[in-house]
Structure formats: structure tokens, C-alpha cells
Coordinates of C-alpha atoms in Angstrom, one line a residue:
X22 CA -20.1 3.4 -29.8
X23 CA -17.4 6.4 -28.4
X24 CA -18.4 7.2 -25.0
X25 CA -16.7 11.1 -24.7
X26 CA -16.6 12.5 -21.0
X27 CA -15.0 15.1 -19.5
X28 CA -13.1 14.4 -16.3
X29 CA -16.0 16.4 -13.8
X30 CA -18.8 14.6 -15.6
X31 CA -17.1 11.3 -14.9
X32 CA -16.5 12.4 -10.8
X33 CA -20.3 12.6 -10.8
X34 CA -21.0 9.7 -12.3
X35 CA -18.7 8.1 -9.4
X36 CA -20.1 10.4 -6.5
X37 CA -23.9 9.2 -7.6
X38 CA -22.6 5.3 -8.1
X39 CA -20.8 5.4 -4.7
X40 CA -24.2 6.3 -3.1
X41 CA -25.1 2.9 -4.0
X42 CA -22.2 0.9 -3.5
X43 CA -20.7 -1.5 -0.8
X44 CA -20.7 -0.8 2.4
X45 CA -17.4 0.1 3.4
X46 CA -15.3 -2.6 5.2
X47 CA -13.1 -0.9 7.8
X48 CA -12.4 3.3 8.7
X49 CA -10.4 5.4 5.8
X50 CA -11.4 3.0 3.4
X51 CA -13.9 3.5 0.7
X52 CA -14.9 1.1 -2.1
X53 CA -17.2 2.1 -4.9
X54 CA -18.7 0.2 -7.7
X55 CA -18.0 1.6 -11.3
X56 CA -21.4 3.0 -12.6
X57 CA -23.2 0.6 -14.6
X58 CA -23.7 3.2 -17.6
X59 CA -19.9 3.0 -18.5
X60 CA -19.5 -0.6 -16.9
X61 CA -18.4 -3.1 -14.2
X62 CA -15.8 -3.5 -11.8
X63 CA -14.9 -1.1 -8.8
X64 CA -12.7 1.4 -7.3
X65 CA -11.4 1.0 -3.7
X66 CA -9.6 4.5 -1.6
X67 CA -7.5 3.4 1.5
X68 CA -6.4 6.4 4.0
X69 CA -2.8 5.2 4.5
X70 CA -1.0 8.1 6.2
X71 CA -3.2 11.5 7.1
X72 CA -2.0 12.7 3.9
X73 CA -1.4 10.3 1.7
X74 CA -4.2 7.7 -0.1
X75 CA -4.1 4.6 -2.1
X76 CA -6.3 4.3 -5.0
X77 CA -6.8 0.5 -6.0
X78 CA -8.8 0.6 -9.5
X79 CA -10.1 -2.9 -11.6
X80 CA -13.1 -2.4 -13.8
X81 CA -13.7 -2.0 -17.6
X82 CA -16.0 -0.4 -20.1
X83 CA -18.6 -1.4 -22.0
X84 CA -17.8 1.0 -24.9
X85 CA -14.9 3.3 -25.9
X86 CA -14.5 6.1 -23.5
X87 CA -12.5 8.9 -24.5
X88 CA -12.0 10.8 -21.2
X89 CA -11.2 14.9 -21.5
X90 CA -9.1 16.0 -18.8
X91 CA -8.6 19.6 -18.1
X92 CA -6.0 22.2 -17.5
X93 CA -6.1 21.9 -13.5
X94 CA -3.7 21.6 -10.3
X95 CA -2.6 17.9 -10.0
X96 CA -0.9 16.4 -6.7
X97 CA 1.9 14.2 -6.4
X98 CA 0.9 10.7 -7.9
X99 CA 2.9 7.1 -8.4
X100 CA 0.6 4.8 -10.9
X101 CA 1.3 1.1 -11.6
X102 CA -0.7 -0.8 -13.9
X103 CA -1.0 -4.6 -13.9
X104 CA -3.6 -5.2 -16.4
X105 CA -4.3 -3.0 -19.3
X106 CA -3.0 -1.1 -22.3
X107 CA 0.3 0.3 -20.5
X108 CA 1.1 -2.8 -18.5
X109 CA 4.9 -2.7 -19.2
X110 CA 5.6 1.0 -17.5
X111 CA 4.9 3.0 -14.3
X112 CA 4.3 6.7 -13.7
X113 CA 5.0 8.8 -11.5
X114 CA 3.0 12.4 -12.5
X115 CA 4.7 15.3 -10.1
X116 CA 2.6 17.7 -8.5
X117 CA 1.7 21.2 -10.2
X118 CA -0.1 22.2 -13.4
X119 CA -1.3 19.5 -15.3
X120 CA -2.0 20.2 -18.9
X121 CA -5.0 18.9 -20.4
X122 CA -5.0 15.8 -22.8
X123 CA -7.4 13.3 -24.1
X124 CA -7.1 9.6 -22.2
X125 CA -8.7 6.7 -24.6
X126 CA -9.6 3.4 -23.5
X127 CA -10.9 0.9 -25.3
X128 CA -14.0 -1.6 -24.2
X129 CA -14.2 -4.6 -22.6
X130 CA -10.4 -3.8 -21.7
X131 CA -9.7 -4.8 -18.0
X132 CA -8.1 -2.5 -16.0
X133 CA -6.3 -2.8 -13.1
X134 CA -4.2 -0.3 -11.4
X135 CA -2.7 1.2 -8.0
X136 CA -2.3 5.0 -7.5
X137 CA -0.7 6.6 -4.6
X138 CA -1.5 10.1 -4.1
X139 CA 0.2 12.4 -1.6
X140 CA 1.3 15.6 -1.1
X141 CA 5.3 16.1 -2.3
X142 CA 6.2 17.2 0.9
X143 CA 5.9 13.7 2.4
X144 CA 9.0 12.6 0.4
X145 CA 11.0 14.9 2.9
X146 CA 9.0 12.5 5.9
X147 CA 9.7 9.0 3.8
X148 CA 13.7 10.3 2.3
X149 CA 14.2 12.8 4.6
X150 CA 17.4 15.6 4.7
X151 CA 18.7 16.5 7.6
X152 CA 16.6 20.0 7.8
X153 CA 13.5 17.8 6.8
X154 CA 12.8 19.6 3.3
X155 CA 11.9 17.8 0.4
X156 CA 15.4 16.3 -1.1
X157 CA 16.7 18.1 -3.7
X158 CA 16.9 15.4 -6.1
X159 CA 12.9 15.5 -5.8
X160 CA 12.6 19.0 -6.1
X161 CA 11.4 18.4 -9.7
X162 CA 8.2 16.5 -8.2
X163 CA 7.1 19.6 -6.5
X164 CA 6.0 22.8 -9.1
X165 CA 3.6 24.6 -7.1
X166 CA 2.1 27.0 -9.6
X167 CA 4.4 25.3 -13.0
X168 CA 3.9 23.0 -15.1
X169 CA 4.3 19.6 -13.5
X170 CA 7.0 17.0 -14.7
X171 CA 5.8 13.4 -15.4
X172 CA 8.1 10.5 -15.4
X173 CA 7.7 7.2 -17.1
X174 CA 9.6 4.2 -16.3
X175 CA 9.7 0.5 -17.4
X176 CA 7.6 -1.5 -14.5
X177 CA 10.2 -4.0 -12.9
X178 CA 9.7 -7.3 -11.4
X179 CA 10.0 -6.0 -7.9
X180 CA 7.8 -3.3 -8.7
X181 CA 5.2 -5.7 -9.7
X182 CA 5.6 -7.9 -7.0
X183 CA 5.6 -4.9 -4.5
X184 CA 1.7 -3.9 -6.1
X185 CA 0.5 -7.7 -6.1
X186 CA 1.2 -7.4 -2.4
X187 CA -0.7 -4.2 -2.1
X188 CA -3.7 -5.7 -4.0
X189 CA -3.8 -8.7 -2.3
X190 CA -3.3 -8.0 1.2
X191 CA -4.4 -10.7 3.8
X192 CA -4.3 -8.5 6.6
X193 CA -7.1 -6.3 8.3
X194 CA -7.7 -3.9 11.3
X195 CA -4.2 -2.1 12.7
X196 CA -2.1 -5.2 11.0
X197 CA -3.8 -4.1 7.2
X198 CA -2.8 -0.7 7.8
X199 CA 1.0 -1.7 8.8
X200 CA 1.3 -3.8 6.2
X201 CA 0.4 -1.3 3.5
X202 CA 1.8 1.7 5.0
X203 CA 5.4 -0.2 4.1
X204 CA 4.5 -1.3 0.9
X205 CA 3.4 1.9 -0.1
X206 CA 6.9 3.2 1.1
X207 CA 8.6 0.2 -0.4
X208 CA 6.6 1.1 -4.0
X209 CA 7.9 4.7 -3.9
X210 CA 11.3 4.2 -3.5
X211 CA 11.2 1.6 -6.1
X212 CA 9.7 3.9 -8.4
X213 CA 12.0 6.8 -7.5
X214 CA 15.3 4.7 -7.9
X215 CA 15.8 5.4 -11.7
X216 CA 16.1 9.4 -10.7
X217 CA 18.7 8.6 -8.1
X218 CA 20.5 6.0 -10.4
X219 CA 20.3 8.8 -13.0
X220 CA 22.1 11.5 -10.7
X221 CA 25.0 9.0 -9.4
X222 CA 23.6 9.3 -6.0
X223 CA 22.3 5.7 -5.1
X224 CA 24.7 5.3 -1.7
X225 CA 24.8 3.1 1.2
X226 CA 23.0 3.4 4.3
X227 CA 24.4 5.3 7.4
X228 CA 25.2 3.0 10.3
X229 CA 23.5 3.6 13.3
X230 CA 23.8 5.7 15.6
X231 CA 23.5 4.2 19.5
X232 CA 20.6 6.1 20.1
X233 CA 19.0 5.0 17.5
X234 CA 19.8 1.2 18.1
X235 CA 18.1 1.6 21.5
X236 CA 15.1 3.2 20.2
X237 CA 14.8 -0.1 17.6
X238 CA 15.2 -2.5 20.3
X239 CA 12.7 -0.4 22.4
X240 CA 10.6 -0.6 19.3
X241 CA 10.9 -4.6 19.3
X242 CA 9.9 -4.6 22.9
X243 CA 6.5 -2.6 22.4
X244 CA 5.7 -5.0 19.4
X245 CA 6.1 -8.1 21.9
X246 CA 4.0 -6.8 23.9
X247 CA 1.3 -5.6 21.9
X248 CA 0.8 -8.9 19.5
X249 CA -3.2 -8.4 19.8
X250 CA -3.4 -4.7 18.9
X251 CA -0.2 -3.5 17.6
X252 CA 0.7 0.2 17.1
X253 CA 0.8 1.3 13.5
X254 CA 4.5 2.3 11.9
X255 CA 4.0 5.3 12.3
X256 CA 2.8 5.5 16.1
X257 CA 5.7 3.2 16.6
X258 CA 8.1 5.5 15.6
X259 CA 6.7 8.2 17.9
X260 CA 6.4 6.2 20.7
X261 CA 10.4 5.6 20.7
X262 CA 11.2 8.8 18.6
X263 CA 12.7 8.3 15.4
X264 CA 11.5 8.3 12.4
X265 CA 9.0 6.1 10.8
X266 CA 11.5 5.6 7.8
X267 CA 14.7 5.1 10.5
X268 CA 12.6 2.6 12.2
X269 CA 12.0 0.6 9.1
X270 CA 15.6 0.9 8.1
X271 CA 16.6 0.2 11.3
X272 CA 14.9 -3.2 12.2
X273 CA 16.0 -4.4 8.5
X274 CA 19.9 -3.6 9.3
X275 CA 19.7 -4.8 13.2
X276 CA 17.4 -8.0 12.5
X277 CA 17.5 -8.7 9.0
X278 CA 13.7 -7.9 9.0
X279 CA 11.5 -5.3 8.3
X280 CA 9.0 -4.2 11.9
X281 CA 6.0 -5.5 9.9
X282 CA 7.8 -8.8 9.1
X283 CA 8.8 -9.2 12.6
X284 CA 5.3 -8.4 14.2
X285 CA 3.9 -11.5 12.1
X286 CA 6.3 -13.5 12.4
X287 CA 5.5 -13.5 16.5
X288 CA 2.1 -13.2 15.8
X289 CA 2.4 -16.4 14.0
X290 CA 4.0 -17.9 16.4
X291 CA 1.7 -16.9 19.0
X292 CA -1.2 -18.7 16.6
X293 CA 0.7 -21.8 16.9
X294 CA 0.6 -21.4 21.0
X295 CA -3.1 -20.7 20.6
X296 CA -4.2 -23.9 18.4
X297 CA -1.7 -26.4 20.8
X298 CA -3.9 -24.7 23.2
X299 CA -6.9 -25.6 21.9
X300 CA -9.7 -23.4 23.3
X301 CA -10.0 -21.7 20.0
X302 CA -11.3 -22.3 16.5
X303 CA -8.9 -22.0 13.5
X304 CA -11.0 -19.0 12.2
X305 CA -10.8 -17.9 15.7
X306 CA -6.8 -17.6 16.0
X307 CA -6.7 -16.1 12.3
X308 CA -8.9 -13.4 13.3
X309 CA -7.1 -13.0 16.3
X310 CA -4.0 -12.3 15.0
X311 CA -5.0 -10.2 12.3
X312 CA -6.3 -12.6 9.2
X313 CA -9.5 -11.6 7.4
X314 CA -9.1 -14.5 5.0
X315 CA -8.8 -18.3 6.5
X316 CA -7.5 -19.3 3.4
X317 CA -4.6 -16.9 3.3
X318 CA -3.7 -18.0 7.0
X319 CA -4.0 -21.5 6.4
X320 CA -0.8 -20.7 3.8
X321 CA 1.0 -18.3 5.9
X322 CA 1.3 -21.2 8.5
X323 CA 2.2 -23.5 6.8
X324 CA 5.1 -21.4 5.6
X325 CA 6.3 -21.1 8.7
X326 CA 5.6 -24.3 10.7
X327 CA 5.3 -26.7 7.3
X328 CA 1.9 -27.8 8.6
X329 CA -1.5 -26.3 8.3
X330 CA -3.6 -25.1 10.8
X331 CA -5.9 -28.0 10.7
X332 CA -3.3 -30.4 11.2
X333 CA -1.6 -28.4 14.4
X334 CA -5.1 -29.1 15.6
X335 CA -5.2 -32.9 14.9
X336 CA -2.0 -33.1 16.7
X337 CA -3.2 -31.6 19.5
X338 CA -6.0 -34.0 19.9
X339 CA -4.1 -37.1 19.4
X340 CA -2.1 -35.7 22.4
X341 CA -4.5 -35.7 24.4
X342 CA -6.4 -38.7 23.6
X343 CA -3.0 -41.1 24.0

């Protein structure tokens, strides 16, 4: 059986299944299960920046669904797909006039998916020009009132690696939102590399001005000190005023790190104080430091100190029992 919907009749369908769906884990983040009369799986919406929102999609139908999308005004949007009939490409689908098509997907075909949706003027935030507009080589993601431009691109493997990340993140609280707010940024440019490589205009970064390297070494500071509740990117870079995009650029060139790296890499290190210590529980110092999954710190410290948690603790005890 052909299950034919048009695009408002399957937003109600969603708006009535979200009134009976999970109970939403942390603030700006929604997760709604797919309505049980087209079929299983869910659809999660993360509040990234104040204007920008990550749509993280796996579910799949029990019948053929052809889905009638209108004539209507679309924002700026950058799709990946992981699993699923268009696996092998990304899009990114400007903002403007979108013109109405018929979307066909098959049953019992899993799909999995990230979308970013934004407004265009946050590309002149993320790549910005020196007067802060949107840069020109851009300009054709942004049509107002025209038709808008979509752009499809083969998915590479740092593009895939870069949404695996995004799926799978370990992280919750302020350290989630960190996380994701530079993969998100990291996604983006990837996607909008082959329009720079097609205009010639890939170049190197600017060095640094000295201003600017005290501002990143300001920014290190405030991250030491704040290993418990850490700002996000984005307050960090007001707090020492620069950018949110020079910041990132500038603790990659300076320390051969991104900000986010650097936080849990001390945050790490600060679990290992904390377990030698040994007033907490494992679960305890994960949570602490920003872990909602024990399993996924468990790894992450044994990457970096080639022992697992458990085994810190073991050693602390035969310490003190010699």
C-alpha cells in the first residue's frame, strides 16, 4: 500500500505524535517519536545557536509514502544522510522559494539523517567579511523572494565522520552544547568547500593578530578555570571579544587544538585527579565532568591515560592498602 501525504498533513501527524512522546532530556532539545500510523523510529531537534537548529532524523515506514511538498519559502538547510536511499551525497538546499516536488520513500527503508537549519545570514557570523555581510561567494544561498538554489555533493569521508560525531555525542549539559556547536561549524564548511574549490578561492588562514593571540590565551585561562561549568563557544568568545569563529581558528593555530578539544582534554585530566582521590564513584567523576554515558567515558580514558577508569581505581586502593 502507497501512503500519499502532503507536507502540512504530515506536520500534524508529528505535532499530535510529539504530544505523546519522550520526555525531553535537557533545554532546546526536543525528541519526538514517529507516529505509529506511518511507522517507528524518531526525530530529535537540538537548539544549537539562537538561530540555528539541528534536526537528527532515524525512523522508517511501514508502507510507501509519497510525500507532496508545496510551493513555499524554505530556509537555509545542510542535509547529510547516513542510511538510506541517497547515502552517497549531501545537500545543501539555499534559502528562498522552494518549488514543489513529490519526495518517495520506500517501506521498511531506514533512514537516518542530520539537517542543519539556519538562517543564511549566520554564514556572515561562522565565514565572516570584514563588514560582517554574508560572503559573496554565498550570496547564491540567500534568494529572499527567488527561487532558491540547491546544491548536491558527493558525501566525503570527513563529512561522514564529522555527522557520526554529531549523532553520537557522549557529552551533555554546557559540554553537549560545545561539542556540537563546533561540529555543526565543522559540517558546514565541509559542505561548503566544493563552492570555494570551484571559485579558486580556497586560501590560507591570516596570522594572527597580537590582540587576538591575547584574547586566545585569555580564553584558555577562563576554560581552566571553569572545568565544572564551562562557558559555551559562543559566550567564550564574548567574554574575550572575538569572534566565535576566530576563537576556534585561533586555539587550533596557537595550540594545535580546537577550544572544545582542549576543555576535555583538562577535564580528563582532572577525572584522573578525582579517581586517585578516591572520594567519588566512577559514575560520579563522568557525570562530573560532563559524561552522560559511563561507557563512552570509560573509552575516552583510556585513550588518554591507556587505563580504564576502574583500573585508576584499583590502583588507588592497592596504594593505600601497601
Amino acid at each position: 500500500m502507497t501512503i500519499s501525504l502532503t507536507m502540512n498533513e504530515e506536520w500534524e501527524l508529528w505535532d499530535e505524535a510529539e504530544m505523546n512522546s519522550l520526555q525531553n532530556p535537557e533545554p532546546d532539545e526536543f525528541i519526538c517519536q514517529m507516529p505509529t500510523l506511518l511507522g517507528k523510529g524518531y526525530r530529535r531537534e537540538i537548539k544549537v545557536y539562537p538561530d540555528l537548529w539541528l534536526t537528527i532524523r532515524d525512523y522508517e515506514y511501514h508502507d510507501d509514502v509519497l510525500l507532496k511538498i508545496p510551493e513555499w519559502n524554505h530556509s537555509l538547510q545542510f542535509c547529510v544522510w547516513l542510511l538510506g536511499n541517497t547515502t552517497d551525497d549531501t545537500l545543501i538546499s539555499g534559502a528562498g522559494v522552494q518549488r514543489q516536488f513529490t519526495l518517495e520513500t520506500p517501506k521498511f527503508q531506514r533512514i537516518v539523517s542530520i539537517e542543519i537549519h539556519l538562517l543564511p545570514e549566520l554564514l556572515g557570523t561562522f565565514f565572516p567579511t570584514v563588514d560582517g555581510e554574508i560572503p559573496s561567494q554565498f550570496s547564491l544561498l540567500a534568494k529572499g523572494d527567488d527561487w532558491q538554489t540547491m546544491l548536491e555533493f558527493k558525501k566525503t569521508a570527513a563529512i561522514n565522520c564529522v555527522a557520526q560525531q554529531i549523532i553520537n555525542c557522549p557529552y551533555q549539559g554546557i559540554t553537549k552544547r560545545m561539542f556540537l556547536q563546533t561540529r555543526v561549524q565543522e559540517l558546514i564548511r565541509l559542505q561548503l568547500t566544493p563552492i570555494l574549490a570551484d571559485k579558486g578561492e580556497l586560501q590560507p588562514p591570516p596570522r594572527l593578530k597580537p590582540e587576538t593571540i591575547a584574547c586566545i590565551h585569555h580564553a584558555r585561562e577562563i576554560l581552566r578555570s571553569r572545568l565544572e561549568n564551562p562557558p559555551s563557544i559562543l559566550e567564550l568568545s564574548q567574554m574575550v571579544g572575538v569572534s566565535d569563529r576566530t576563537l576556534q581558528r585561533g586555539f587550533q593555530e596557537l595550540f594545535g587544538k580546537t577550544a572544545f578539544s582542549y576543555l576535555s582534554e583538562k577535564r580528563m585530566e582532572w577525572a584522573e585527579q578525582l579517581l586517585r582521590q578516591g572520594n567519588m564513584t566512577i559514575a560520579e567523576v563522568g557525570n562530573r565532568i560532563g559524561y552522560s554515558n559511563l561507557g563512552h567515558f570509560a573509552a575516552a580514558f583510556k585513550r588518554r591515560f591507556g587505563i580504564t577508569p576502574s583500573q585508576s581505581l584499583i590502583g588507588k586502593k592497592s596504594v593505600l592498602g601497601s
